[in-house]
PDB file of C-alpha atoms in Angstrom:
ATOM      1  CA  UNK A   1     -17.695  11.480 -10.962  1.00  0.00           C
ATOM      2  CA  UNK A   2     -16.940   7.750 -10.799  1.00  0.00           C
ATOM      3  CA  UNK A   3     -13.217   8.455 -11.131  1.00  0.00           C
ATOM      4  CA  UNK A   4     -13.324  10.776  -8.126  1.00  0.00           C
ATOM      5  CA  UNK A   5     -15.357   8.234  -6.184  1.00  0.00           C
ATOM      6  CA  UNK A   6     -12.782   5.551  -6.960  1.00  0.00           C
ATOM      7  CA  UNK A   7      -9.973   7.688  -5.568  1.00  0.00           C
ATOM      8  CA  UNK A   8     -12.020   8.531  -2.479  1.00  0.00           C
ATOM      9  CA  UNK A   9     -12.600   4.838  -1.843  1.00  0.00           C
ATOM     10  CA  UNK A  10      -8.870   4.121  -2.187  1.00  0.00           C
ATOM     11  CA  UNK A  11      -8.049   7.100   0.033  1.00  0.00           C
ATOM     12  CA  UNK A  12     -10.432   5.864   2.740  1.00  0.00           C
ATOM     13  CA  UNK A  13      -9.158   2.297   2.409  1.00  0.00           C
ATOM     14  CA  UNK A  14      -5.536   3.350   2.946  1.00  0.00           C
ATOM     15  CA  UNK A  15      -6.599   5.333   6.019  1.00  0.00           C
ATOM     16  CA  UNK A  16      -8.449   2.316   7.383  1.00  0.00           C
ATOM     17  CA  UNK A  17      -5.498  -0.022   6.837  1.00  0.00           C
ATOM     18  CA  UNK A  18      -2.675   2.277   7.973  1.00  0.00           C
ATOM     19  CA  UNK A  19      -4.556   4.407  10.505  1.00  0.00           C
ATOM     20  CA  UNK A  20      -2.905   7.496   9.069  1.00  0.00           C
ATOM     21  CA  UNK A  21      -4.336  10.331   7.003  1.00  0.00           C
ATOM     22  CA  UNK A  22      -0.767  11.414   6.309  1.00  0.00           C
ATOM     23  CA  UNK A  23       0.142   8.063   4.727  1.00  0.00           C
ATOM     24  CA  UNK A  24      -3.005   8.083   2.617  1.00  0.00           C
ATOM     25  CA  UNK A  25      -2.393  11.636   1.389  1.00  0.00           C
ATOM     26  CA  UNK A  26       1.238  10.943   0.542  1.00  0.00           C
ATOM     27  CA  UNK A  27       0.343   7.683  -1.224  1.00  0.00           C
ATOM     28  CA  UNK A  28      -2.200   9.361  -3.511  1.00  0.00           C
ATOM     29  CA  UNK A  29       0.141  12.289  -4.109  1.00  0.00           C
ATOM     30  CA  UNK A  30       3.000   9.958  -4.987  1.00  0.00           C
ATOM     31  CA  UNK A  31       0.807   8.120  -7.490  1.00  0.00           C
ATOM     32  CA  UNK A  32      -0.112  11.316  -9.318  1.00  0.00           C
ATOM     33  CA  UNK A  33       3.507  12.537  -9.356  1.00  0.00           C
ATOM     34  CA  UNK A  34       4.684   9.194 -10.743  1.00  0.00           C
ATOM     35  CA  UNK A  35       2.054   9.405 -13.464  1.00  0.00           C
ATOM     36  CA  UNK A  36       3.524  12.654 -14.791  1.00  0.00           C
ATOM     37  CA  UNK A  37       7.119  11.506 -14.276  1.00  0.00           C
ATOM     38  CA  UNK A  38       6.389   8.284 -16.108  1.00  0.00           C
ATOM     39  CA  UNK A  39       4.868  10.299 -18.931  1.00  0.00           C
ATOM     40  CA  UNK A  40       8.143  12.203 -19.353  1.00  0.00           C
ATOM     41  CA  UNK A  41      10.093   8.936 -19.558  1.00  0.00           C
ATOM     42  CA  UNK A  42       7.548   7.578 -22.029  1.00  0.00           C
ATOM     43  CA  UNK A  43       7.934  10.647 -24.247  1.00  0.00           C
ATOM     44  CA  UNK A  44      11.680  10.048 -24.426  1.00  0.00           C
ATOM     45  CA  UNK A  45      11.282   6.352 -25.302  1.00  0.00           C
ATOM     46  CA  UNK A  46       8.214   6.245 -27.529  1.00  0.00           C
ATOM     47  CA  UNK A  47       7.461   9.735 -28.778  1.00  0.00           C
ATOM     48  CA  UNK A  48       4.477  12.043 -28.841  1.00  0.00           C
ATOM     49  CA  UNK A  49       1.631   9.553 -29.212  1.00  0.00           C
ATOM     50  CA  UNK A  50      -0.731   9.698 -26.238  1.00  0.00           C
ATOM     51  CA  UNK A  51      -4.278   8.383 -26.544  1.00  0.00           C
ATOM     52  CA  UNK A  52      -7.247   8.388 -24.232  1.00  0.00           C
ATOM     53  CA  UNK A  53      -6.477   4.761 -23.433  1.00  0.00           C
ATOM     54  CA  UNK A  54      -3.294   5.892 -21.696  1.00  0.00           C
ATOM     55  CA  UNK A  55      -5.257   7.789 -19.061  1.00  0.00           C
ATOM     56  CA  UNK A  56      -6.690   4.491 -17.800  1.00  0.00           C
ATOM     57  CA  UNK A  57      -3.192   3.574 -16.646  1.00  0.00           C
ATOM     58  CA  UNK A  58      -3.732   5.785 -13.590  1.00  0.00           C
ATOM     59  CA  UNK A  59      -5.992   3.093 -12.131  1.00  0.00           C
ATOM     60  CA  UNK A  60      -3.270   0.519 -12.708  1.00  0.00           C
ATOM     61  CA  UNK A  61      -0.826   2.815 -10.958  1.00  0.00           C
ATOM     62  CA  UNK A  62      -3.180   3.237  -8.005  1.00  0.00           C
ATOM     63  CA  UNK A  63      -3.383  -0.516  -7.450  1.00  0.00           C
ATOM     64  CA  UNK A  64       0.366  -1.085  -7.687  1.00  0.00           C
ATOM     65  CA  UNK A  65       1.213   2.026  -5.683  1.00  0.00           C
ATOM     66  CA  UNK A  66      -1.081   1.239  -2.768  1.00  0.00           C
ATOM     67  CA  UNK A  67       0.138  -2.357  -2.716  1.00  0.00           C
ATOM     68  CA  UNK A  68       3.759  -1.173  -2.517  1.00  0.00           C
ATOM     69  CA  UNK A  69       2.852   1.168   0.331  1.00  0.00           C
ATOM     70  CA  UNK A  70       1.351  -1.712   2.292  1.00  0.00           C
ATOM     71  CA  UNK A  71       4.394  -3.891   1.612  1.00  0.00           C
ATOM     72  CA  UNK A  72       6.857  -1.242   2.799  1.00  0.00           C
ATOM     73  CA  UNK A  73       4.835  -0.254   5.867  1.00  0.00           C
ATOM     74  CA  UNK A  74       4.262  -3.862   6.838  1.00  0.00           C
ATOM     75  CA  UNK A  75       7.996  -4.576   6.632  1.00  0.00           C
ATOM     76  CA  UNK A  76       8.668  -1.487   8.749  1.00  0.00           C
ATOM     77  CA  UNK A  77       6.311  -2.694  11.468  1.00  0.00           C
ATOM     78  CA  UNK A  78       7.577  -6.273  11.198  1.00  0.00           C
ATOM     79  CA  UNK A  79      11.148  -5.089  11.806  1.00  0.00           C
ATOM     80  CA  UNK A  80      10.207  -4.151  15.357  1.00  0.00           C
ATOM     81  CA  UNK A  81       8.870  -7.678  15.840  1.00  0.00           C
ATOM     82  CA  UNK A  82      12.056  -9.224  14.473  1.00  0.00           C
ATOM     83  CA  UNK A  83      14.371  -7.269  16.762  1.00  0.00           C
ATOM     84  CA  UNK A  84      13.131  -5.134  19.701  1.00  0.00           C
ATOM     85  CA  UNK A  85      16.196  -2.913  19.340  1.00  0.00           C
ATOM     86  CA  UNK A  86      14.702  -1.516  16.145  1.00  0.00           C
ATOM     87  CA  UNK A  87      11.997   0.208  18.202  1.00  0.00           C
ATOM     88  CA  UNK A  88      14.547   2.763  19.379  1.00  0.00           C
ATOM     89  CA  UNK A  89      17.045   2.589  16.511  1.00  0.00           C
ATOM     90  CA  UNK A  90      14.886   3.899  13.666  1.00  0.00           C
ATOM     91  CA  UNK A  91      17.734   4.173  11.171  1.00  0.00           C
ATOM     92  CA  UNK A  92      18.651   0.509  11.569  1.00  0.00           C
ATOM     93  CA  UNK A  93      14.964  -0.333  11.354  1.00  0.00           C
ATOM     94  CA  UNK A  94      14.631   1.629   8.134  1.00  0.00           C
ATOM     95  CA  UNK A  95      17.748  -0.040   6.718  1.00  0.00           C
ATOM     96  CA  UNK A  96      16.298  -3.496   7.442  1.00  0.00           C
ATOM     97  CA  UNK A  97      12.987  -2.466   5.930  1.00  0.00           C
ATOM     98  CA  UNK A  98      14.567  -0.998   2.803  1.00  0.00           C
ATOM     99  CA  UNK A  99      16.689  -4.115   2.270  1.00  0.00           C
ATOM    100  CA  UNK A 100      13.795  -6.572   2.464  1.00  0.00           C
ATOM    101  CA  UNK A 101      10.935  -4.494   1.065  1.00  0.00           C
ATOM    102  CA  UNK A 102      12.948  -3.429  -1.979  1.00  0.00           C
ATOM    103  CA  UNK A 103      13.304  -7.068  -3.004  1.00  0.00           C
ATOM    104  CA  UNK A 104       9.620  -7.843  -2.521  1.00  0.00           C
ATOM    105  CA  UNK A 105       8.499  -4.737  -4.420  1.00  0.00           C
ATOM    106  CA  UNK A 106      11.208  -5.208  -7.038  1.00  0.00           C
ATOM    107  CA  UNK A 107      10.064  -8.690  -8.014  1.00  0.00           C
ATOM    108  CA  UNK A 108       6.451  -7.627  -8.521  1.00  0.00           C
ATOM    109  CA  UNK A 109       7.419  -4.383 -10.277  1.00  0.00           C
ATOM    110  CA  UNK A 110       9.831  -6.197 -12.599  1.00  0.00           C
ATOM    111  CA  UNK A 111       7.355  -8.866 -13.641  1.00  0.00           C
ATOM    112  CA  UNK A 112       4.566  -6.328 -14.142  1.00  0.00           C
ATOM    113  CA  UNK A 113       6.683  -3.880 -16.153  1.00  0.00           C
ATOM    114  CA  UNK A 114       8.145  -6.650 -18.356  1.00  0.00           C
ATOM    115  CA  UNK A 115       4.662  -7.968 -19.111  1.00  0.00           C
ATOM    116  CA  UNK A 116       3.628  -4.506 -20.257  1.00  0.00           C
ATOM    117  CA  UNK A 117       6.805  -3.888 -22.247  1.00  0.00           C
ATOM    118  CA  UNK A 118       6.123  -7.086 -24.172  1.00  0.00           C
ATOM    119  CA  UNK A 119       3.102  -5.326 -25.645  1.00  0.00           C
ATOM    120  CA  UNK A 120       5.536  -3.067 -27.512  1.00  0.00           C
ATOM    121  CA  UNK A 121       5.842  -5.842 -30.108  1.00  0.00           C
ATOM    122  CA  UNK A 122       2.133  -5.593 -30.902  1.00  0.00           C
ATOM    123  CA  UNK A 123       1.177  -4.631 -34.458  1.00  0.00           C
ATOM    124  CA  UNK A 124      -1.468  -2.259 -33.060  1.00  0.00           C
ATOM    125  CA  UNK A 125       0.148   1.116 -32.341  1.00  0.00           C
ATOM    126  CA  UNK A 126      -2.276   1.943 -29.529  1.00  0.00           C
ATOM    127  CA  UNK A 127      -1.604  -1.313 -27.687  1.00  0.00           C
ATOM    128  CA  UNK A 128       2.160  -0.986 -28.156  1.00  0.00           C
ATOM    129  CA  UNK A 129       2.160   2.597 -26.902  1.00  0.00           C
ATOM    130  CA  UNK A 130       0.065   1.736 -23.865  1.00  0.00           C
ATOM    131  CA  UNK A 131       2.352  -1.168 -22.996  1.00  0.00           C
ATOM    132  CA  UNK A 132       5.433   1.058 -23.041  1.00  0.00           C
ATOM    133  CA  UNK A 133       3.650   3.750 -21.052  1.00  0.00           C
ATOM    134  CA  UNK A 134       2.405   1.337 -18.369  1.00  0.00           C
ATOM    135  CA  UNK A 135       5.846  -0.251 -18.087  1.00  0.00           C
ATOM    136  CA  UNK A 136       7.441   3.157 -17.576  1.00  0.00           C
ATOM    137  CA  UNK A 137       4.922   3.928 -14.846  1.00  0.00           C
ATOM    138  CA  UNK A 138       5.792   0.722 -12.983  1.00  0.00           C
ATOM    139  CA  UNK A 139       9.518   1.483 -13.060  1.00  0.00           C
ATOM    140  CA  UNK A 140       9.094   5.120 -11.996  1.00  0.00           C
ATOM    141  CA  UNK A 141       6.794   4.090  -9.153  1.00  0.00           C
ATOM    142  CA  UNK A 142       9.318   1.531  -7.916  1.00  0.00           C
ATOM    143  CA  UNK A 143      12.091   4.123  -7.900  1.00  0.00           C
ATOM    144  CA  UNK A 144       9.813   6.503  -6.022  1.00  0.00           C
ATOM    145  CA  UNK A 145       9.081   3.838  -3.407  1.00  0.00           C
ATOM    146  CA  UNK A 146      12.809   3.382  -2.852  1.00  0.00           C
ATOM    147  CA  UNK A 147      13.689   7.075  -2.614  1.00  0.00           C
ATOM    148  CA  UNK A 148      10.560   8.973  -1.571  1.00  0.00           C
ATOM    149  CA  UNK A 149       8.538   6.644   0.633  1.00  0.00           C
ATOM    150  CA  UNK A 150      11.275   5.970   3.245  1.00  0.00           C
ATOM    151  CA  UNK A 151      11.332   9.719   3.902  1.00  0.00           C
ATOM    152  CA  UNK A 152       7.547   9.667   4.333  1.00  0.00           C
ATOM    153  CA  UNK A 153       7.759   6.812   6.839  1.00  0.00           C
ATOM    154  CA  UNK A 154      10.487   8.496   8.879  1.00  0.00           C
ATOM    155  CA  UNK A 155       8.682  11.833   8.878  1.00  0.00           C
ATOM    156  CA  UNK A 156       5.551  10.086  10.114  1.00  0.00           C
ATOM    157  CA  UNK A 157       7.529   8.417  12.896  1.00  0.00           C
ATOM    158  CA  UNK A 158       8.941  11.713  14.137  1.00  0.00           C
ATOM    159  CA  UNK A 159       5.905  13.934  13.602  1.00  0.00           C
ATOM    160  CA  UNK A 160       2.615  12.016  13.641  1.00  0.00           C
ATOM    161  CA  UNK A 161       3.249   8.613  15.257  1.00  0.00           C
ATOM    162  CA  UNK A 162       2.558   9.838  18.783  1.00  0.00           C
ATOM    163  CA  UNK A 163      -0.616  11.706  17.834  1.00  0.00           C
ATOM    164  CA  UNK A 164      -3.928   9.835  18.245  1.00  0.00           C
ATOM    165  CA  UNK A 165      -5.733   8.852  15.074  1.00  0.00           C
ATOM    166  CA  UNK A 166      -9.020  10.752  14.567  1.00  0.00           C
ATOM    167  CA  UNK A 167      -8.567  12.549  17.913  1.00  0.00           C
ATOM    168  CA  UNK A 168      -8.549   9.232  19.754  1.00  0.00           C
ATOM    169  CA  UNK A 169     -12.048   8.226  18.658  1.00  0.00           C
ATOM    170  CA  UNK A 170     -10.961   4.785  17.433  1.00  0.00           C
ATOM    171  CA  UNK A 171      -9.077   4.033  20.622  1.00  0.00           C
ATOM    172  CA  UNK A 172     -11.936   5.274  22.793  1.00  0.00           C
ATOM    173  CA  UNK A 173     -14.423   3.050  20.962  1.00  0.00           C
ATOM    174  CA  UNK A 174     -12.144   0.055  21.387  1.00  0.00           C
ATOM    175  CA  UNK A 175     -11.856   0.688  25.113  1.00  0.00           C
ATOM    176  CA  UNK A 176     -15.632   1.013  25.348  1.00  0.00           C
ATOM    177  CA  UNK A 177     -15.857  -2.517  23.909  1.00  0.00           C
ATOM    178  CA  UNK A 178     -13.365  -3.735  26.484  1.00  0.00           C
ATOM    179  CA  UNK A 179     -10.374  -4.021  24.167  1.00  0.00           C
ATOM    180  CA  UNK A 180      -7.511  -1.710  23.304  1.00  0.00           C
ATOM    181  CA  UNK A 181      -6.272  -2.095  19.718  1.00  0.00           C
ATOM    182  CA  UNK A 182      -2.798  -1.050  20.863  1.00  0.00           C
ATOM    183  CA  UNK A 183      -2.609  -3.174  23.989  1.00  0.00           C
ATOM    184  CA  UNK A 184       0.680  -4.619  22.780  1.00  0.00           C
ATOM    185  CA  UNK A 185       2.193  -1.170  23.066  1.00  0.00           C
ATOM    186  CA  UNK A 186       0.855  -0.734  26.608  1.00  0.00           C
ATOM    187  CA  UNK A 187       2.511  -4.005  27.609  1.00  0.00           C
ATOM    188  CA  UNK A 188       5.886  -2.713  26.509  1.00  0.00           C
ATOM    189  CA  UNK A 189       5.918  -4.640  23.251  1.00  0.00           C
ATOM    190  CA  UNK A 190       5.939  -3.134  19.777  1.00  0.00           C
ATOM    191  CA  UNK A 191       2.515  -3.174  18.090  1.00  0.00           C
ATOM    192  CA  UNK A 192       1.918  -5.795  15.460  1.00  0.00           C
ATOM    193  CA  UNK A 193       1.564  -4.753  11.814  1.00  0.00           C
ATOM    194  CA  UNK A 194      -1.987  -3.748  10.956  1.00  0.00           C
ATOM    195  CA  UNK A 195      -2.403  -6.530   8.393  1.00  0.00           C
ATOM    196  CA  UNK A 196      -1.216  -9.116  10.916  1.00  0.00           C
ATOM    197  CA  UNK A 197      -3.593  -7.714  13.545  1.00  0.00           C
ATOM    198  CA  UNK A 198      -6.454  -7.774  11.025  1.00  0.00           C
ATOM    199  CA  UNK A 199      -5.997 -11.419  10.030  1.00  0.00           C
ATOM    200  CA  UNK A 200      -5.309 -12.604  13.585  1.00  0.00           C
ATOM    201  CA  UNK A 201      -8.254 -10.890  15.266  1.00  0.00           C
ATOM    202  CA  UNK A 202     -10.858  -9.513  12.869  1.00  0.00           C
ATOM    203  CA  UNK A 203     -10.714 -11.787   9.825  1.00  0.00           C
ATOM    204  CA  UNK A 204     -10.111 -15.051  11.691  1.00  0.00           C
ATOM    205  CA  UNK A 205     -12.956 -14.395  14.134  1.00  0.00           C
ATOM    206  CA  UNK A 206     -15.261 -13.568  11.238  1.00  0.00           C
ATOM    207  CA  UNK A 207     -14.364 -16.493   8.991  1.00  0.00           C
ATOM    208  CA  UNK A 208     -14.331 -19.099  11.793  1.00  0.00           C
ATOM    209  CA  UNK A 209     -17.817 -18.195  12.936  1.00  0.00           C
ATOM    210  CA  UNK A 210     -20.107 -21.199  12.375  1.00  0.00           C
ATOM    211  CA  UNK A 211     -22.983 -19.124  10.994  1.00  0.00           C
ATOM    212  CA  UNK A 212     -20.665 -17.299   8.615  1.00  0.00           C
ATOM    213  CA  UNK A 213     -19.328 -20.590   7.260  1.00  0.00           C
ATOM    214  CA  UNK A 214     -22.859 -21.890   6.705  1.00  0.00           C
ATOM    215  CA  UNK A 215     -23.742 -18.664   4.900  1.00  0.00           C
ATOM    216  CA  UNK A 216     -20.635 -18.887   2.679  1.00  0.00           C
ATOM    217  CA  UNK A 217     -21.404 -22.495   1.761  1.00  0.00           C
ATOM    218  CA  UNK A 218     -24.971 -21.523   0.929  1.00  0.00           C
ATOM    219  CA  UNK A 219     -23.797 -18.657  -1.280  1.00  0.00           C
ATOM    220  CA  UNK A 220     -21.308 -20.855  -3.144  1.00  0.00           C
ATOM    221  CA  UNK A 221     -23.877 -23.604  -3.717  1.00  0.00           C
ATOM    222  CA  UNK A 222     -26.536 -21.126  -4.852  1.00  0.00           C
ATOM    223  CA  UNK A 223     -24.078 -19.561  -7.296  1.00  0.00           C
ATOM    224  CA  UNK A 224     -23.853 -22.841  -9.193  1.00  0.00           C
TER     225      UNK A 224
END
C-alpha cells in the first residue's frame, strides 16, 4: 500500500510541476519500462541472481527518472527564452534542447552509474549484484531519455499543448485572484519554465516574508 502511495505522490508531483497529466503518465510508464529493460541487460552481464533487495531499485529509478524529465522539459522551455525563433521552429528547439540536456543528464547518469558499478567489487554477492543492477538501470534510463522522451515532448506540443490543464480550472482560479499564470504568453512572449516561474514568484514571495523568516529561525533554534 505504501509503495502505491509513493507512486501516486510522485505522479501528482509531476503533474503539479509540469501541468500535464500526459507528461506524468509517460514519465511513470518510462520508469517501469526501463526497469524491465535494465533487468534484461543485468541478466546478460551478471547472471540469474535476483534478490528482493533488487526490487528497491525501482525507487532509485523513480528519483533519477523524474529528475531527468524536469531537466529535459526545463531546457525545452528555456530554449524559447534563449531564441524567440524556437517558438515556431520546434525541430530547431528540440535540437538545442537535446544538445544541452543530454550533457546535463549524461554527467549525473554517468557519476551515479559508476558509483553503483563500483559496488561490483564488494565481497558480498548481494551488494555486488545490486550495484550492477542499479548501474544498468541508470544507463538504460539515460538512453531512454535521449530516444524516447524527445518524442513525448514533441507529441505533447502538437497534441496537448493548446488544451487547458484540468479543463481550465487552474487558469480560472488564477484570474479570480487577479493574476494569470500564463500572462507572458498573452503578451506575445514565450512562457517561462515552470521551475523558473516557481522560484521567481511562489518560492521567493514565501521565503522573503518576514513572518516566515522568523518562523524558520525559531524552528532551527528549537531543533538544537
